[in-house]
Short mmCIF file of C-alpha atoms and ligand atoms in Angstrom, two decimals:
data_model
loop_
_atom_site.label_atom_id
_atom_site.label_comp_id
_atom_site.label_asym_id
_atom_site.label_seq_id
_atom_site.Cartn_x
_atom_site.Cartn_y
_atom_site.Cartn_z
CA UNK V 1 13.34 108.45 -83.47
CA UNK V 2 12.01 108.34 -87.37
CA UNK V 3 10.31 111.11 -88.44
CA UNK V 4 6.51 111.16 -88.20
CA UNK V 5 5.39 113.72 -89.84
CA UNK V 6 6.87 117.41 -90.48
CA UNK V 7 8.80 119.66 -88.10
CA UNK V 8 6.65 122.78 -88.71
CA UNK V 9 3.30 120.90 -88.79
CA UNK V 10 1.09 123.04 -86.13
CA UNK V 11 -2.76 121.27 -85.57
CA UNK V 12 -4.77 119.60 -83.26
CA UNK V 13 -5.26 116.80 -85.58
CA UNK V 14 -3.38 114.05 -84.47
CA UNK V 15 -1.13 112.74 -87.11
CA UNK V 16 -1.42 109.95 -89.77
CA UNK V 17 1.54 108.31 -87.41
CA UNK V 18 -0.64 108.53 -84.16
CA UNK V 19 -3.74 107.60 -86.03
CA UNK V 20 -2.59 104.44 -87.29
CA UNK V 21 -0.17 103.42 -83.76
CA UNK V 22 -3.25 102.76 -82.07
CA UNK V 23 -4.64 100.89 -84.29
CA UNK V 24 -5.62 96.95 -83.26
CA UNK V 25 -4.56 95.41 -86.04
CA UNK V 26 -1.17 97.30 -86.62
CA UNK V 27 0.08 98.44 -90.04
CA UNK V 28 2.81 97.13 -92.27
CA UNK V 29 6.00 98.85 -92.46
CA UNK V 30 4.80 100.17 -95.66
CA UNK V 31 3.00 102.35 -93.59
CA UNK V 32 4.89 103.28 -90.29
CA UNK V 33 7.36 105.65 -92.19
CA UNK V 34 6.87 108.98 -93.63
CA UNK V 35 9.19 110.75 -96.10
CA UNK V 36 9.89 113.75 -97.16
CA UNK V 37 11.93 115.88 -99.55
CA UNK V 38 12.80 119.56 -100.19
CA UNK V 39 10.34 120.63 -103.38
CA UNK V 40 11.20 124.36 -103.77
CA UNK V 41 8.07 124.75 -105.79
CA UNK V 42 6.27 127.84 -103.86
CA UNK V 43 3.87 128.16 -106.68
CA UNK V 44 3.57 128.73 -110.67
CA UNK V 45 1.81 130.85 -112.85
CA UNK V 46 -1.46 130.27 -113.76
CA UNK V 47 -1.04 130.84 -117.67
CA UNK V 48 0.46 126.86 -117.26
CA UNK V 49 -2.78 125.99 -116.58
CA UNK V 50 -4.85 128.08 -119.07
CA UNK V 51 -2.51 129.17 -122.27
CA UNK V 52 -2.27 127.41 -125.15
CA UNK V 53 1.12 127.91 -125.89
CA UNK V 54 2.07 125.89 -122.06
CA UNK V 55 -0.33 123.07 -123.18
CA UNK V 56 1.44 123.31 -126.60
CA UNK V 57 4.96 123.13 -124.55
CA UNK V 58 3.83 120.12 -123.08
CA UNK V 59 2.77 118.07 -125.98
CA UNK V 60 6.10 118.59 -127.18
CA UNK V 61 8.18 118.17 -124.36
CA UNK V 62 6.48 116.28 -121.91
CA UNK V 63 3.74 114.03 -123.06
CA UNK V 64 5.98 112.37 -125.45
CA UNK V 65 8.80 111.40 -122.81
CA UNK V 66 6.81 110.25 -119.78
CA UNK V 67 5.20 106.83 -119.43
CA UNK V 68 1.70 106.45 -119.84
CA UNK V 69 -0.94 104.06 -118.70
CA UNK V 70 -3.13 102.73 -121.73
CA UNK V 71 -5.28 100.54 -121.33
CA UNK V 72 -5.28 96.84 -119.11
CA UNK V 73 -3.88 93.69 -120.01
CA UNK V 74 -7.14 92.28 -119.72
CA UNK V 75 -9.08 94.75 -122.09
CA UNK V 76 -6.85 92.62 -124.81
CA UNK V 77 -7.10 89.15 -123.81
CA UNK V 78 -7.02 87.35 -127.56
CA UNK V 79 -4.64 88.03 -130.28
CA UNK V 80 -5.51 90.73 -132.54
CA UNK V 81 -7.53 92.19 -129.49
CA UNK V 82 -7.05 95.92 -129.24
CA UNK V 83 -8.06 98.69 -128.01
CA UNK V 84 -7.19 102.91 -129.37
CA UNK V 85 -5.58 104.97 -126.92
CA UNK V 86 -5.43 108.61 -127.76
CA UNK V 87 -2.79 109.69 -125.69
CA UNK V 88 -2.44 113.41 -126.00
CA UNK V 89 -0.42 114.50 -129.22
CA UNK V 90 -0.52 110.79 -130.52
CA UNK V 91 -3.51 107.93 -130.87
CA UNK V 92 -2.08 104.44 -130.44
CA UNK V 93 -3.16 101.52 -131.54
CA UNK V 94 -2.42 98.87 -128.40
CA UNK V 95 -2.47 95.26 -130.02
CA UNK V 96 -2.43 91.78 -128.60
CA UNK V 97 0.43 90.96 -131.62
CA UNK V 98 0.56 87.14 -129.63
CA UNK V 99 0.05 85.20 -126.60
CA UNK V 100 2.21 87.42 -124.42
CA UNK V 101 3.14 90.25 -126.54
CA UNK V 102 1.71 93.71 -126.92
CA UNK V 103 2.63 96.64 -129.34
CA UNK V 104 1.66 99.92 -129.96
CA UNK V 105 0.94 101.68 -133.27
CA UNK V 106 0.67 104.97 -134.28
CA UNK V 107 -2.84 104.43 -135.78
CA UNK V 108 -2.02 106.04 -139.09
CA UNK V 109 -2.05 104.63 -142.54
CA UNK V 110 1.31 104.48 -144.30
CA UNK V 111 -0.24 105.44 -147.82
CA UNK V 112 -2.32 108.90 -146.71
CA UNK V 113 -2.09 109.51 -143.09
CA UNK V 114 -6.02 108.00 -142.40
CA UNK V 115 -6.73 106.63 -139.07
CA UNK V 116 -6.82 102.70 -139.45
CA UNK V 117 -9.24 102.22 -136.16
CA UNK V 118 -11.55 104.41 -134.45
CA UNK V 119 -12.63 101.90 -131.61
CA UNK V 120 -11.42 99.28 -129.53
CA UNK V 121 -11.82 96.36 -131.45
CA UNK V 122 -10.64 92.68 -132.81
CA UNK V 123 -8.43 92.09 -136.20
CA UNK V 124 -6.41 89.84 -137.42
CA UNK V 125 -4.60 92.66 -139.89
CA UNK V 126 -4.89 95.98 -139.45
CA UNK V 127 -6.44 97.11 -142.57
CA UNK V 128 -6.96 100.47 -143.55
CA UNK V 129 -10.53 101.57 -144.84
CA UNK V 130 -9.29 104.54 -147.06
CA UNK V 131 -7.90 102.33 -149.89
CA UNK V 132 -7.12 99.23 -148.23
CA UNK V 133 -3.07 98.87 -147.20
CA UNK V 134 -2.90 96.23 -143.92
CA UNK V 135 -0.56 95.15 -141.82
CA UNK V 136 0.26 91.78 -139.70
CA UNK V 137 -0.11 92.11 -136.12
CA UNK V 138 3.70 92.03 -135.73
CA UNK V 139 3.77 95.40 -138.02
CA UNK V 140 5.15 93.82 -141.01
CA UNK V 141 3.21 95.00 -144.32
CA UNK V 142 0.65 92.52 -145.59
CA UNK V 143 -1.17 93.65 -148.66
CA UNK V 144 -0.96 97.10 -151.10
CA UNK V 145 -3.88 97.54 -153.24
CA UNK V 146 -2.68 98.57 -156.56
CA UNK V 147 1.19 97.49 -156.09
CA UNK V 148 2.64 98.32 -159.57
CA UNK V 149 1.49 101.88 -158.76
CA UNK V 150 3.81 102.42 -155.70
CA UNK V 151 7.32 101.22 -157.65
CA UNK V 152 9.09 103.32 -154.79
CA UNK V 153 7.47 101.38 -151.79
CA UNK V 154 10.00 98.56 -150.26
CA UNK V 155 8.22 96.05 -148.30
CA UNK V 156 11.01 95.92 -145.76
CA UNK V 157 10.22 99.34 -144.91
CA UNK V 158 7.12 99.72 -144.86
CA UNK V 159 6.36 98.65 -140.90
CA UNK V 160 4.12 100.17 -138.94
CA UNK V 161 5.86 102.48 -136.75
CA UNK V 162 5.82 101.34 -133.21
CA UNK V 163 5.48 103.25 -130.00
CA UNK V 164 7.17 101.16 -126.48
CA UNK V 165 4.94 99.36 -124.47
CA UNK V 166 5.75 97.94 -120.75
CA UNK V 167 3.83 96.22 -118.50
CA UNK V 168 3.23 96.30 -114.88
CA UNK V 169 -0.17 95.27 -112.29
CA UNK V 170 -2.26 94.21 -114.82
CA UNK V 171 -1.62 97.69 -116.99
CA UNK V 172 -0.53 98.30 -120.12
CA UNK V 173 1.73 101.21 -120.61
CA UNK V 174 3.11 103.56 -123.85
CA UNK V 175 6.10 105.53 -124.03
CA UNK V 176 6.75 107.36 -127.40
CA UNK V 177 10.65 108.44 -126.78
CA UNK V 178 12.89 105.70 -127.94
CA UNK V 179 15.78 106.53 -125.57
CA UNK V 180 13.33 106.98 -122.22
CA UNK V 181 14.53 104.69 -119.25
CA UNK V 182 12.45 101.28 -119.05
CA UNK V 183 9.47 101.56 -117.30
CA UNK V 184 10.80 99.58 -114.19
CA UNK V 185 13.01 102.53 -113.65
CA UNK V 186 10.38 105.01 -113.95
CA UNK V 187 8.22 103.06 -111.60
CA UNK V 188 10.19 103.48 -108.54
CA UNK V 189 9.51 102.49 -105.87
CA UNK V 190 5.43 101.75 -106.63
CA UNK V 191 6.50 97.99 -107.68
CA UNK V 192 7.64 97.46 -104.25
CA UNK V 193 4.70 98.88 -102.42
CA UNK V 194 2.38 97.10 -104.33
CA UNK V 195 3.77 94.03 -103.73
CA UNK V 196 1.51 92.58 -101.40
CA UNK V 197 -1.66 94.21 -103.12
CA UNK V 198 -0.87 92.30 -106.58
CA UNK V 199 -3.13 94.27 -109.57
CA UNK V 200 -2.98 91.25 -111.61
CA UNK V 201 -5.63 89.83 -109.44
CA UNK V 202 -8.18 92.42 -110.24
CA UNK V 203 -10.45 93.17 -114.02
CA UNK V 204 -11.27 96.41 -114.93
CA UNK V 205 -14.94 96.52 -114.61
CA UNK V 206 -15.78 99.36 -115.32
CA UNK V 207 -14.56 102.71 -116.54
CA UNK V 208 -15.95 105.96 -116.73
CA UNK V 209 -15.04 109.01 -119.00
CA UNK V 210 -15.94 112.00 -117.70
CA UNK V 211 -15.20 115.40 -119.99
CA UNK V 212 -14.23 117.90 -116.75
CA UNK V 213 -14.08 121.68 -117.80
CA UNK V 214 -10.73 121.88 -116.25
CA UNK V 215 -7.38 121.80 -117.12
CA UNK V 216 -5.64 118.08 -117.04
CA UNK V 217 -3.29 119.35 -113.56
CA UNK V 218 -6.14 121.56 -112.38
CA UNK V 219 -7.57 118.18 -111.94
CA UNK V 220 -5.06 116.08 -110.89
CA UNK V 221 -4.29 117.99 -108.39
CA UNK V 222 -7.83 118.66 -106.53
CA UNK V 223 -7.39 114.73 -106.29
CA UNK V 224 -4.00 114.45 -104.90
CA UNK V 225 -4.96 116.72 -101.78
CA UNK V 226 -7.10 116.42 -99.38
CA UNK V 227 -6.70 119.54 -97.99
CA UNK V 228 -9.93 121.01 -99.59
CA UNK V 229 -12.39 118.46 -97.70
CA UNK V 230 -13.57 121.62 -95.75
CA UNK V 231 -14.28 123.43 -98.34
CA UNK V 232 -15.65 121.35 -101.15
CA UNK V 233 -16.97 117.89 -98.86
CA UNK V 234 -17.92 119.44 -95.52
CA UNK V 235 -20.06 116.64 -94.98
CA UNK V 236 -17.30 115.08 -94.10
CA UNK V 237 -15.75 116.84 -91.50
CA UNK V 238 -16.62 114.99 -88.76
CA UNK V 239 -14.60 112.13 -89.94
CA UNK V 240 -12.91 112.50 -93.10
CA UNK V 241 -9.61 112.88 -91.69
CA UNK V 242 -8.33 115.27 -94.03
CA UNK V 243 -5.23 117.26 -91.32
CA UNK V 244 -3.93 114.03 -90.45
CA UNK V 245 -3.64 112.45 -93.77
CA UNK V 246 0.28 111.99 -94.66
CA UNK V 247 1.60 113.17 -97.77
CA UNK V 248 5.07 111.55 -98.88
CA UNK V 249 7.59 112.22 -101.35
CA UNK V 250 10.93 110.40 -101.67
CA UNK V 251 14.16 111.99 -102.30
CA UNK V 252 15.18 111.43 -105.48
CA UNK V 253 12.25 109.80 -106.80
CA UNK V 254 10.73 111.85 -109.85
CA UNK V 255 7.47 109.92 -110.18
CA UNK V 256 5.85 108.89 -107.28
CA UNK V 257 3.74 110.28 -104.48
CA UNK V 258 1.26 108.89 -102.25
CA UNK V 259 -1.04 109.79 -99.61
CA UNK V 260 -2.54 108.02 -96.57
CA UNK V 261 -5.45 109.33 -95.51
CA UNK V 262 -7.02 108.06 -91.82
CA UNK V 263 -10.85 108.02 -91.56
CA UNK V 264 -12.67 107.92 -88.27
CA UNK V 265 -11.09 110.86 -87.50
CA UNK V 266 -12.60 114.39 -87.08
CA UNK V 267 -11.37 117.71 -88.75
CA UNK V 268 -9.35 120.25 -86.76
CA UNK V 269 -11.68 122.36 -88.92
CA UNK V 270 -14.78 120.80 -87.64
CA UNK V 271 -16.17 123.49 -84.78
CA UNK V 272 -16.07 121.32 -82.56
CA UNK V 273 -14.53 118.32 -80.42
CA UNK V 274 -16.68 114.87 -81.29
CA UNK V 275 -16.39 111.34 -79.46
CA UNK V 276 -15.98 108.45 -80.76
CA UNK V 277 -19.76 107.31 -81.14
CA UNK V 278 -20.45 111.09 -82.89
CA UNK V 279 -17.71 110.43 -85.46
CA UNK V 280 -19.02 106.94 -86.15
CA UNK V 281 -22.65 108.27 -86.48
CA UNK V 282 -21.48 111.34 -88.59
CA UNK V 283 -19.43 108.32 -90.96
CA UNK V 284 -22.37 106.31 -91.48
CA UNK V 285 -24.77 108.46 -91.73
CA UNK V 286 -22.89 109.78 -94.81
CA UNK V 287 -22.24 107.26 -95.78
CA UNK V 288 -25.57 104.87 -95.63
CA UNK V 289 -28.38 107.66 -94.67
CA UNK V 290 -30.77 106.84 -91.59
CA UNK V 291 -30.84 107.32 -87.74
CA UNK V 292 -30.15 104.27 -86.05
CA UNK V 293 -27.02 103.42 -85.50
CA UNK V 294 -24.89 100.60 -83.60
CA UNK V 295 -23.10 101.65 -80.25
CA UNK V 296 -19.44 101.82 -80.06
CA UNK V 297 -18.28 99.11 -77.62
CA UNK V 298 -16.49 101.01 -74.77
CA UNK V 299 -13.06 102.10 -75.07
CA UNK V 300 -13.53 101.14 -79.15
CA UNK V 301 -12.91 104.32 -81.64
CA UNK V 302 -14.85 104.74 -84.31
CA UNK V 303 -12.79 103.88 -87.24
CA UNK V 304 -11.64 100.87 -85.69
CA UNK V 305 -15.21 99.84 -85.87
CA UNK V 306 -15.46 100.84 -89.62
CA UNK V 307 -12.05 98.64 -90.46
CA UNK V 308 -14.04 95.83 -89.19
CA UNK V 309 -17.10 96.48 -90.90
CA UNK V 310 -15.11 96.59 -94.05
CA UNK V 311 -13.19 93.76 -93.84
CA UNK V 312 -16.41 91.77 -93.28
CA UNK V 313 -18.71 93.74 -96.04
CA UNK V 314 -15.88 93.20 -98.30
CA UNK V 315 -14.90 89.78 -97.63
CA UNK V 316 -18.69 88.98 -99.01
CA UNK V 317 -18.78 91.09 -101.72
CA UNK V 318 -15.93 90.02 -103.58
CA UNK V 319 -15.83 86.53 -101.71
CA UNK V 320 -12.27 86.82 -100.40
CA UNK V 321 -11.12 86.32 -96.93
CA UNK V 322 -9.90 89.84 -95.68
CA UNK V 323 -10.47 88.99 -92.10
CA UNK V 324 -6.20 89.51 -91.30
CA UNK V 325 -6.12 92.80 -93.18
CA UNK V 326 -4.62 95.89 -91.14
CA UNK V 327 -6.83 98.59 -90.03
CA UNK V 328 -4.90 101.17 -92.29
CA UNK V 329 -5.50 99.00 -95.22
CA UNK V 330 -8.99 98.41 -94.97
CA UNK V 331 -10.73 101.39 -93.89
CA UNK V 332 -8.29 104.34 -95.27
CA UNK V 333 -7.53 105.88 -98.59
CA UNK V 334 -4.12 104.93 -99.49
CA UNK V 335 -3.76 106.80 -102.62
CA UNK V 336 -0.12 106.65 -104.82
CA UNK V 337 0.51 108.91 -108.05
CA UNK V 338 2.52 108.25 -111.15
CA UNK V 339 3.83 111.38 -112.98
CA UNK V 340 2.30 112.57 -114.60
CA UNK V 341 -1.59 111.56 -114.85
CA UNK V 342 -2.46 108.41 -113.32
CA UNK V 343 -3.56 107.68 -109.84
CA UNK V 344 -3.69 104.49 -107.89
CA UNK V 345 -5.61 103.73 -104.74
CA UNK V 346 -4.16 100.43 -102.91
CA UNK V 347 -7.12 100.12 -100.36
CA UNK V 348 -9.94 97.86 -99.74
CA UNK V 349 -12.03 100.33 -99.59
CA UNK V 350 -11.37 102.07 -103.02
CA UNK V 351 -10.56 99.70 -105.54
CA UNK V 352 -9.62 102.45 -108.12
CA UNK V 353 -7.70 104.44 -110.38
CA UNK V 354 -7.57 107.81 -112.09
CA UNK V 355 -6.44 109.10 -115.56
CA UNK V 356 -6.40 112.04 -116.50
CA UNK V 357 -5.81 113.74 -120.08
CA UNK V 358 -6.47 116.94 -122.01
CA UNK V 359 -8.85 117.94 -124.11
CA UNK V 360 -6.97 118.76 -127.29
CA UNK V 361 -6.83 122.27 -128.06
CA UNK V 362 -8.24 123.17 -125.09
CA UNK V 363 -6.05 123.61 -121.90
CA UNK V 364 -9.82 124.59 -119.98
CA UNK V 365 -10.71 120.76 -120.26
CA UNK V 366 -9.18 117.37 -119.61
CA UNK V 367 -11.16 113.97 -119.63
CA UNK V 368 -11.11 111.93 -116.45
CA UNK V 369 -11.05 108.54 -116.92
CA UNK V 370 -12.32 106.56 -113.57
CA UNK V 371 -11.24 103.15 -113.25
CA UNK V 372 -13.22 100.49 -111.40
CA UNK V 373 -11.24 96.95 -110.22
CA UNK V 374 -13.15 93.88 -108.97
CA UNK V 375 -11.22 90.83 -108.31
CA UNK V 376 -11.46 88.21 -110.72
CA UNK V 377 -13.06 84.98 -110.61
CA UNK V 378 -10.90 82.37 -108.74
CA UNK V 379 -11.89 79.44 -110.99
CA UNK V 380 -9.48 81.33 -113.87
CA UNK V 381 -12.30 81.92 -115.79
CA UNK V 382 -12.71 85.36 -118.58
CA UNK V 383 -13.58 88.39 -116.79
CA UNK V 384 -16.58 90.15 -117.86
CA UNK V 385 -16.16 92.81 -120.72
CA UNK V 386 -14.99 96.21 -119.19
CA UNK V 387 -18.30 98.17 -119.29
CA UNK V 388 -17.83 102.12 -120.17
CA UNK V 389 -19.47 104.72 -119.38
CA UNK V 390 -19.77 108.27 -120.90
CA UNK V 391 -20.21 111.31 -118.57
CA UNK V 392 -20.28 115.15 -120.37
CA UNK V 393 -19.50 117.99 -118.37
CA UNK V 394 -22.90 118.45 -116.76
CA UNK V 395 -23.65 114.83 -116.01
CA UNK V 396 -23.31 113.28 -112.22
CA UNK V 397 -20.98 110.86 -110.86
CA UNK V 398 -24.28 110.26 -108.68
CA UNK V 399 -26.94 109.78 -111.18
CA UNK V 400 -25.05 107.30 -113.74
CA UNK V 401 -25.01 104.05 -110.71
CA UNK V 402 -21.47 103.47 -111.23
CA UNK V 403 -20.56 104.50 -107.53
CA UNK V 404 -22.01 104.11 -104.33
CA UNK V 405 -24.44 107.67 -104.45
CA UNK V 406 -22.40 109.08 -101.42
CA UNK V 407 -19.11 108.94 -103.07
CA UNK V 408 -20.97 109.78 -106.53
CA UNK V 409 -21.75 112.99 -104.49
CA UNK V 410 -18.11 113.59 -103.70
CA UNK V 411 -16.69 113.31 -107.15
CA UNK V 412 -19.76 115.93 -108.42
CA UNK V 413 -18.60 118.06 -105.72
CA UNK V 414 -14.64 117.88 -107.40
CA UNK V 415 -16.46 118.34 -110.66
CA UNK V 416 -18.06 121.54 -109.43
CA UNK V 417 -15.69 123.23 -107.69
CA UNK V 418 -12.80 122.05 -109.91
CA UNK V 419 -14.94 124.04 -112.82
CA UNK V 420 -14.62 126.62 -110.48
CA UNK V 421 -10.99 127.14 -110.43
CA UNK V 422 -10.28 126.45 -113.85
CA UNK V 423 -12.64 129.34 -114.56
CA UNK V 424 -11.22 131.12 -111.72
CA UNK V 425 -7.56 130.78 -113.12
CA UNK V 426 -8.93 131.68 -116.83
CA UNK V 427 -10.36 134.80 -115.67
CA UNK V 428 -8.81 136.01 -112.07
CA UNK V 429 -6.10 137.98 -113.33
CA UNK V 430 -2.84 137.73 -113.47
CA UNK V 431 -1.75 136.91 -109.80
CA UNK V 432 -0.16 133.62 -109.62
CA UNK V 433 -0.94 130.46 -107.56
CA UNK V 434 0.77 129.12 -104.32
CA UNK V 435 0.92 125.61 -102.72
CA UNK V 436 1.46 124.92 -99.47
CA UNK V 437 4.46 123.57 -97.72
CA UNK V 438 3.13 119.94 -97.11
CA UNK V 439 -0.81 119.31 -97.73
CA UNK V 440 0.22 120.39 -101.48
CA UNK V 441 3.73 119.15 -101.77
CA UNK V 442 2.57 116.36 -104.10
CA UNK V 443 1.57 119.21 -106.48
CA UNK V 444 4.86 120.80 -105.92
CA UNK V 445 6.09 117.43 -106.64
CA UNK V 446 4.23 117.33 -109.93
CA UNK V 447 5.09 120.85 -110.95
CA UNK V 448 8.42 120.25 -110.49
CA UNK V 449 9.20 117.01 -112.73
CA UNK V 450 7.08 118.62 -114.83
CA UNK V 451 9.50 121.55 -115.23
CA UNK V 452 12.18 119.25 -115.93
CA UNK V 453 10.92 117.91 -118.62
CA UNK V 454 9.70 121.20 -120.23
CA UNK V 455 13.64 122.25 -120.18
CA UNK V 456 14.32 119.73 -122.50
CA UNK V 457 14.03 119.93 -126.63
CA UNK V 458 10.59 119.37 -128.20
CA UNK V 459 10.82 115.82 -129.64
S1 LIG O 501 -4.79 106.18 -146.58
FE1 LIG O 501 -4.67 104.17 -145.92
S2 LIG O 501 -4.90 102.95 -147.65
FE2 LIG O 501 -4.90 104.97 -148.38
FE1 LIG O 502 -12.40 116.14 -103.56
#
């Protein structure tokens, strides 16, 4: 019999497996497995989430190796498009160079070091506005001001100096180490469960930045887990399905981990047993406020009712036919993470993504940049301008109209209590911090490739 979920695991909660077996419309294989690996990662200490000389460690070590995600394909649609990624440790310049190529430049100037763009923008040289050097989009020098004053400068050598690029779903990515495997290696085993939920097809429509006083894993990681539904989103006890969600890992595989987390499904920290028709009401009440709500038809559980409510509220919003979708795929939160900041929903019902960065100089703050997909037109024609929005640390997910206001609510409560902890790790002593066996093992996960890396040389 394959594995369903782990040998010790001791709750009430049905799991993920059981969840989804009795669903109507069954899942793809994708789905039916679970997988697990050995992450002897008990904990770490908390100075690697608050000292300067660990963040330090990691912009050497880490941030330099590990592929990135920069910016969408789409963001750049016209040659000399381009938009300025600061990755942490160096800001990129990420350049439609021609039809269907893309490059990456360290966005300094040659003569004096000065930044040649500030914003996203569209060139057709990239010119700097200290004294005037450009370059072509391929790199190649184009113009010194004042050439019989640099006799030692040769042309020839004088490219911009490039940073990889590779390309994958409709995203852009950077890697700064020259000899780093090819993105298709780091990638895994994401290209293949993606397959059937293509990325291309979707525009990035809108994206909000959000400063978070918290460290950059601090963050990640109250994202990856959804463990701390009870104590940070309550609300959502009664169906939020948080000790049956599966959490895999693959043996082997450095990069990736996912969760699937089941909704219509109560807590086994919720005080009490609920029916069907309670978990339904409890859902949409959260979810859309008022009183009246529809009855379950008999012997029909509630989140079978909510995958077909999605499929159909979905189908009309973005005017696609999702009538044939699984259960699993419409109503849940499938949620996959590539090492070491980027997170990828592949759900109906969250069409997003999560980066996350730090702050420079400060390991108490990271900037969280939320990612919002619609599918694009059918006809072929441009998508819409990505439309950004700016969040400090005080502002609400809620109050900026981005997100639906319950799930706003959610990601203010992960603001919050996220604060919390960093300022709780700053300040608590000097005790370190554990993960559990399985609801954290993704953060063991993360901890553990990120150890890897920190063994190696600066670069
Ligand atoms: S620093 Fe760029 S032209 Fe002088
Ligand atoms: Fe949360």
């Amino acid at each position: 019999m394959p594995k369903i979920a782990p040998a010790y695991r001791d709750t009430s909660a049905p799991s993920y497996q059981e969840v989804i077996k009795h669903d109507p419309r069954p899942a793809p294989a994708l789905f039916t497995a679970y997988s697990e690996a050995a992450i002897d990662v008990p904990g770490v200490p908390r100075s690697q989430y608050t000292s300067p000389e660990f963040a330090q460690a990691e912009l050497e070590r880490m941030w330099p190796r590990v592929w990135q995600v920069a910016c969408r394909e789409e963001q750049i649609p016209e040659t000399g498009d381009l938009v300025v990624y600061h990755s942490p440790g160096a800001s990129l310049l990420i350049v439609r160079s021609g039809p269907d190529e893309i490059k990456a430049f360290y966005n300094s100037c040659l003569h004096r070091g000065m930044q040649l763009c500030a914003h996203d923008t569209s060139v057709q040289k990239l010119t700097c506005p200290f004294h005037g050097f450009a370059w072509n989009l391929d790199g190649s020098l184009a113009h010194v001001p004042a050439r019989w004053d640099f006799p030692q400068l040769e042309e020839a050598k004088f490219n911009l100096p490039e940073a990889r690029t590779g390309r994958w779903g409709g995203f852009v990515f950077i890697n700064r180490d020259p000899d780093a495997a090819p993105l298709e290696d780091y990638l895994a085993n994401l290209p293949e469960h993606f397959a059937d939920w293509p990325r291309e097809s979707v525009y990035l429509a809108q994206m909000i930045h959000k400063t978070m006083n918290a460290n950059w894993k601090t963050c990640i990681e109250g994202f990856i887990e959804s463990f701390h539904l009870a104590g940070i989103h309550s609300q959502a006890l009664p169906f939020g399905g948080d000790a049956s969600t599966q959490y895999d890992v693959w043996p082997g595989n450095e990069t990736i981990s996912r969760f699937l987390e089941p909704v219509g499904v109560q807590s086994d920290q919720y005080p009490r047993r609920l029916n069907e028709q309670e978990i339904l009401e409890a859902s949409l009440a959260t979810v859309f406020g008022g009183s009246e709500f529809p009855q379950l038809p008999k012997d029909m559980r509630a989140r079978t009712f909510l995958a077909t409510a999605t499929r159909q509220a979905m189908s009309a919003a973005d005017g696609r036919d999702y009538s044939t979708l699984s259960d699993t795929e419409a109503a849940d939160a499938m949620q996959y993470s590539v090492f070491p900041n980027f997170v990828l929903f592949r759900s109906l019902t969250y069409p997003y993504a999560y980066r996350f960065t730090p702050v420079r100089d400060n390991p108490n703050q990271a900037v969280f940049d939320f990612m919002i997909f619609k599918p694009k037109p059918q006809d072929g024609s441009p998508v819409p301008e990505t439309e950004h929005v700016d969040l400090g640390p005080g502002d609400s997910f809620a109050a900026c109209g981005a997100l639906p206001p319950w799930l706003g609510q959610i990601y203010d409560q992960d603001s919050v209590g996220l604060a919390m902890c960093q300022a709780g790790l700053r300040d608590g002593g000097t005790a370190g911090v554990m993960f559990s066996a399985y609801q954290e093992v993704r953060i063991r996960h993360l901890h553990q490739t990120l150890a890897r890396y920190l063994a190696m040389p600066p670069l």
